PDB file of C-alpha atoms and ligand atoms in Angstrom:
ATOM      1  CA  MET A   1       9.528   1.250  23.954  1.00  0.00           C
ATOM      2  CA  ASN A   2       6.920   4.129  23.433  1.00  0.00           C
ATOM      3  CA  LEU A   3       4.427   4.020  20.376  1.00  0.00           C
ATOM      4  CA  ASP A   4       6.402   5.578  17.722  1.00  0.00           C
ATOM      5  CA  GLU A   5       9.356   3.532  18.454  1.00  0.00           C
ATOM      6  CA  LEU A   6       7.104   0.090  17.653  1.00  0.00           C
ATOM      7  CA  TYR A   7       5.766   1.710  14.637  1.00  0.00           C
ATOM      8  CA  GLN A   8       9.148   2.539  13.346  1.00  0.00           C
ATOM      9  CA  GLU A   9      10.269  -0.897  13.792  1.00  0.00           C
ATOM     10  CA  VAL A  10       7.309  -2.271  12.337  1.00  0.00           C
ATOM     11  CA  ILE A  11       8.291  -0.663   9.106  1.00  0.00           C
ATOM     12  CA  LEU A  12      11.747  -0.892   9.475  1.00  0.00           C
ATOM     13  CA  ASP A  13      11.067  -4.959   9.365  1.00  0.00           C
ATOM     14  CA  HIS A  14       8.779  -5.001   6.420  1.00  0.00           C
ATOM     15  CA  SER A  15      11.506  -2.482   4.270  1.00  0.00           C
ATOM     16  CA  LYS A  16      14.134  -5.000   5.045  1.00  0.00           C
ATOM     17  CA  ASN A  17      11.877  -8.252   4.719  1.00  0.00           C
ATOM     18  CA  PRO A  18       8.968  -7.353   2.348  1.00  0.00           C
ATOM     19  CA  ARG A  19       6.295  -9.984   2.581  1.00  0.00           C
ATOM     20  CA  ASN A  20       4.799 -10.952  -1.072  1.00  0.00           C
ATOM     21  CA  LYS A  21       7.590  -9.024  -3.135  1.00  0.00           C
ATOM     22  CA  THR A  22       7.892 -11.539  -6.041  1.00  0.00           C
ATOM     23  CA  GLU A  23       6.300 -12.095  -9.448  1.00  0.00           C
ATOM     24  CA  LEU A  24       2.793 -13.764  -9.262  1.00  0.00           C
ATOM     25  CA  GLU A  25       1.698 -16.057 -11.305  1.00  0.00           C
ATOM     26  CA  ASN A  26      -1.074 -16.254 -13.635  1.00  0.00           C
ATOM     27  CA  PHE A  27      -1.961 -12.716 -12.431  1.00  0.00           C
ATOM     28  CA  THR A  28      -5.460 -11.114 -13.798  1.00  0.00           C
ATOM     29  CA  HIS A  29      -4.628  -7.774 -13.517  1.00  0.00           C
ATOM     30  CA  GLU A  30      -1.439  -5.606 -13.576  1.00  0.00           C
ATOM     31  CA  ALA A  31      -0.515  -1.840 -12.597  1.00  0.00           C
ATOM     32  CA  LYS A  32       2.674   0.198 -12.462  1.00  0.00           C
ATOM     33  CA  GLY A  33       2.634   3.174  -9.882  1.00  0.00           C
ATOM     34  CA  HIS A  34       5.294   5.782 -10.131  1.00  0.00           C
ATOM     35  CA  ASN A  35       6.432   8.978  -7.721  1.00  0.00           C
ATOM     36  CA  PRO A  36       7.467  11.372 -10.000  1.00  0.00           C
ATOM     37  CA  LEU A  37       9.049  13.369  -6.856  1.00  0.00           C
ATOM     38  CA  CYS A  38      11.934  10.242  -6.646  1.00  0.00           C
ATOM     39  CA  GLY A  39      11.326   8.081  -9.671  1.00  0.00           C
ATOM     40  CA  ASP A  40      10.690   5.288  -7.827  1.00  0.00           C
ATOM     41  CA  GLN A  41       8.204   2.357  -9.286  1.00  0.00           C
ATOM     42  CA  ILE A  42       5.743  -0.228  -7.559  1.00  0.00           C
ATOM     43  CA  SER A  43       4.110  -2.694  -9.709  1.00  0.00           C
ATOM     44  CA  ILE A  44       0.904  -4.556  -8.511  1.00  0.00           C
ATOM     45  CA  GLN A  45      -0.001  -7.763  -9.462  1.00  0.00           C
ATOM     46  CA  ILE A  46      -2.949  -9.763  -8.369  1.00  0.00           C
ATOM     47  CA  ILE A  47      -5.530 -12.281  -8.858  1.00  0.00           C
ATOM     48  CA  MET A  48      -9.378 -11.048  -9.085  1.00  0.00           C
ATOM     49  CA  LYS A  49     -11.641 -13.580  -9.000  1.00  0.00           C
ATOM     50  CA  GLY A  50     -15.294 -11.753  -9.130  1.00  0.00           C
ATOM     51  CA  GLU A  51     -14.997  -9.078  -7.075  1.00  0.00           C
ATOM     52  CA  GLU A  52     -12.334 -10.404  -4.686  1.00  0.00           C
ATOM     53  CA  ILE A  53      -8.707 -10.092  -4.899  1.00  0.00           C
ATOM     54  CA  SER A  54      -7.558 -13.729  -3.952  1.00  0.00           C
ATOM     55  CA  ASP A  55      -3.985 -13.148  -4.215  1.00  0.00           C
ATOM     56  CA  VAL A  56      -1.765 -10.022  -4.276  1.00  0.00           C
ATOM     57  CA  LYS A  57       2.253  -9.529  -4.991  1.00  0.00           C
ATOM     58  CA  PHE A  58       4.393  -6.529  -5.203  1.00  0.00           C
ATOM     59  CA  THR A  59       7.639  -5.638  -7.263  1.00  0.00           C
ATOM     60  CA  GLY A  60       9.670  -2.781  -7.461  1.00  0.00           C
ATOM     61  CA  ALA A  61      12.224  -0.557  -5.809  1.00  0.00           C
ATOM     62  CA  GLY A  62      11.292   2.131  -3.680  1.00  0.00           C
ATOM     63  CA  CYS A  63      12.189   3.882  -0.216  1.00  0.00           C
ATOM     64  CA  ALA A  64      11.732   1.754   3.044  1.00  0.00           C
ATOM     65  CA  ILE A  65       8.412   3.949   3.604  1.00  0.00           C
ATOM     66  CA  SER A  66       7.163   2.888   0.138  1.00  0.00           C
ATOM     67  CA  THR A  67       8.419  -0.563   0.767  1.00  0.00           C
ATOM     68  CA  ALA A  68       6.894  -1.339   3.982  1.00  0.00           C
ATOM     69  CA  SER A  69       3.693  -0.027   2.794  1.00  0.00           C
ATOM     70  CA  ALA A  70       4.008  -2.065  -0.201  1.00  0.00           C
ATOM     71  CA  SER A  71       4.232  -4.879   2.180  1.00  0.00           C
ATOM     72  CA  ILE A  72       1.967  -4.256   4.540  1.00  0.00           C
ATOM     73  CA  LEU A  73      -0.715  -3.513   1.785  1.00  0.00           C
ATOM     74  CA  THR A  74      -0.523  -7.296   0.938  1.00  0.00           C
ATOM     75  CA  GLU A  75      -1.185  -8.485   3.978  1.00  0.00           C
ATOM     76  CA  ALA A  76      -3.976  -5.816   4.143  1.00  0.00           C
ATOM     77  CA  ILE A  77      -5.991  -6.807   0.993  1.00  0.00           C
ATOM     78  CA  LYS A  78      -5.836 -10.518   0.637  1.00  0.00           C
ATOM     79  CA  GLY A  79      -8.822 -11.658   0.276  1.00  0.00           C
ATOM     80  CA  LYS A  80     -10.979  -8.471   0.554  1.00  0.00           C
ATOM     81  CA  SER A  81     -13.455  -7.565  -1.970  1.00  0.00           C
ATOM     82  CA  LYS A  82     -13.076  -4.521  -4.448  1.00  0.00           C
ATOM     83  CA  ASN A  83     -15.580  -2.889  -2.418  1.00  0.00           C
ATOM     84  CA  GLU A  84     -13.795  -3.451   0.941  1.00  0.00           C
ATOM     85  CA  ILE A  85     -10.397  -2.154  -0.702  1.00  0.00           C
ATOM     86  CA  GLU A  86     -11.944   0.753  -2.002  1.00  0.00           C
ATOM     87  CA  LYS A  87     -12.575   1.877   1.636  1.00  0.00           C
ATOM     88  CA  ILE A  88      -9.821   0.812   3.100  1.00  0.00           C
ATOM     89  CA  PHE A  89      -7.655   2.906   1.088  1.00  0.00           C
ATOM     90  CA  GLU A  90     -10.132   5.986   1.174  1.00  0.00           C
ATOM     91  CA  ASN A  91      -9.315   5.382   5.715  1.00  0.00           C
ATOM     92  CA  PHE A  92      -5.989   4.636   4.783  1.00  0.00           C
ATOM     93  CA  HIS A  93      -5.607   7.966   3.086  1.00  0.00           C
ATOM     94  CA  ASN A  94      -7.353  10.067   4.951  1.00  0.00           C
ATOM     95  CA  LEU A  95      -4.735   8.439   7.929  1.00  0.00           C
ATOM     96  CA  VAL A  96      -1.634   9.718   5.950  1.00  0.00           C
ATOM     97  CA  THR A  97      -3.057  13.030   5.150  1.00  0.00           C
ATOM     98  CA  GLY A  98      -4.025  14.073   8.536  1.00  0.00           C
ATOM     99  CA  ASN A  99      -7.655  13.351   8.329  1.00  0.00           C
ATOM    100  CA  LYS A 100     -10.391  11.397  10.352  1.00  0.00           C
ATOM    101  CA  THR A 101     -11.042   7.862   9.535  1.00  0.00           C
ATOM    102  CA  GLU A 102     -13.735   6.013  10.375  1.00  0.00           C
ATOM    103  CA  GLU A 103     -12.457   2.876  10.679  1.00  0.00           C
ATOM    104  CA  ASP A 104      -9.564   0.917  12.343  1.00  0.00           C
ATOM    105  CA  LEU A 105      -6.945   0.252  10.198  1.00  0.00           C
ATOM    106  CA  GLY A 106      -5.329  -2.099  12.095  1.00  0.00           C
ATOM    107  CA  LYS A 107      -1.745  -2.485  11.165  1.00  0.00           C
ATOM    108  CA  LEU A 108      -2.012   0.184   8.873  1.00  0.00           C
ATOM    109  CA  THR A 109      -1.896   2.855  11.396  1.00  0.00           C
ATOM    110  CA  ILE A 110       1.355   2.393  11.617  1.00  0.00           C
ATOM    111  CA  PHE A 111       1.764   4.958   8.593  1.00  0.00           C
ATOM    112  CA  GLU A 112       0.062   7.688  10.765  1.00  0.00           C
ATOM    113  CA  GLY A 113       3.027   9.718  11.355  1.00  0.00           C
ATOM    114  CA  VAL A 114       3.955  10.059   7.826  1.00  0.00           C
ATOM    115  CA  GLN A 115       1.244  13.128   8.042  1.00  0.00           C
ATOM    116  CA  LYS A 116       3.991  15.401   9.476  1.00  0.00           C
ATOM    117  CA  TYR A 117       5.867  15.034   6.712  1.00  0.00           C
ATOM    118  CA  PRO A 118       3.928  15.832   3.466  1.00  0.00           C
ATOM    119  CA  VAL A 119       6.521  14.378   0.590  1.00  0.00           C
ATOM    120  CA  ARG A 120       6.298  10.778   2.660  1.00  0.00           C
ATOM    121  CA  ILE A 121       2.576  10.750   1.736  1.00  0.00           C
ATOM    122  CA  LYS A 122       3.467   9.792  -1.598  1.00  0.00           C
ATOM    123  CA  CYS A 123       5.691   7.232  -0.468  1.00  0.00           C
ATOM    124  CA  ALA A 124       3.288   5.570   1.790  1.00  0.00           C
ATOM    125  CA  THR A 125       0.142   5.651  -1.079  1.00  0.00           C
ATOM    126  CA  LEU A 126       1.994   4.530  -4.251  1.00  0.00           C
ATOM    127  CA  SER A 127       1.821   0.789  -3.685  1.00  0.00           C
ATOM    128  CA  TRP A 128      -2.509   1.686  -2.883  1.00  0.00           C
ATOM    129  CA  HIS A 129      -2.270   4.335  -6.118  1.00  0.00           C
ATOM    130  CA  ALA A 130      -0.979   1.011  -8.420  1.00  0.00           C
ATOM    131  CA  LEU A 131      -3.523  -1.269  -6.913  1.00  0.00           C
ATOM    132  CA  MET A 132      -6.594   0.810  -7.366  1.00  0.00           C
ATOM    133  CA  ALA A 133      -5.003   1.292 -11.040  1.00  0.00           C
ATOM    134  CA  ALA A 134      -4.882  -2.659 -11.559  1.00  0.00           C
ATOM    135  CA  ILE A 135      -8.349  -2.789  -9.386  1.00  0.00           C
ATOM    136  CA  ASN A 136      -9.503  -1.045 -12.339  1.00  0.00           C
ATOM    137  CA  GLY A 137      -8.408  -2.068 -15.368  1.00  0.00           C
ATOM    138  CA  GLU A 138      -5.522   0.169 -15.475  1.00  0.00           C
ATOM    139  CA  LYS A 139      -1.888   0.145 -16.705  1.00  0.00           C
ATOM    140  CA  GLU A 140       0.004   2.740 -15.047  1.00  0.00           C
ATOM    141  CA  THR A 141      -0.723   5.440 -12.469  1.00  0.00           C
ATOM    142  CA  SER A 142       1.559   8.278 -11.164  1.00  0.00           C
ATOM    143  CA  THR A 143       0.694   9.647  -7.494  1.00  0.00           C
ATOM    144  CA  GLU A 144       0.524  12.894  -8.572  1.00  0.00           C
TER     145      GLU A 144
HETATM  146 FE1  FES B 201      10.722   7.184  -3.699  1.00  0.00          FE
HETATM  147 FE2  FES B 201       9.826   7.131  -0.986  1.00  0.00          FE
HETATM  148  S1  FES B 201      10.990   8.085  -1.871  1.00  0.00           S
HETATM  149  S2  FES B 201       8.724   6.516  -3.199  1.00  0.00           S
END
């Protein structure tokens, strides 16, 4: 199995069995992300204690890439601070748009392949836009 196939497997696994796809009780912030290209929506709920995101869950319907991305996002950001998450998102955005990243993004690297498919970039970033909106106290955002 080459690296591309391995990445495909991980994306498939997370889209079929998404982690943390449920409502979060006692959330402090929530925002809905909307992809105008396809109409898909993903909502992110977080519990923010001071600057730290202590828990995160998502709901909504999207394609395999947006679902897998939301699932992996929840694993990647739990316990991180707002500043750390902003940095991760900046690097993740650079990764999927084909720009240079400054840090090793670990599992998030599996989305590197979407840079070849511009329409898919919005799928991979949908949940991230929702997360950033939630962190910043907004209720809704769109990938436009
Ligand atoms: Fe709608 Fe991917 S096709 S988010």
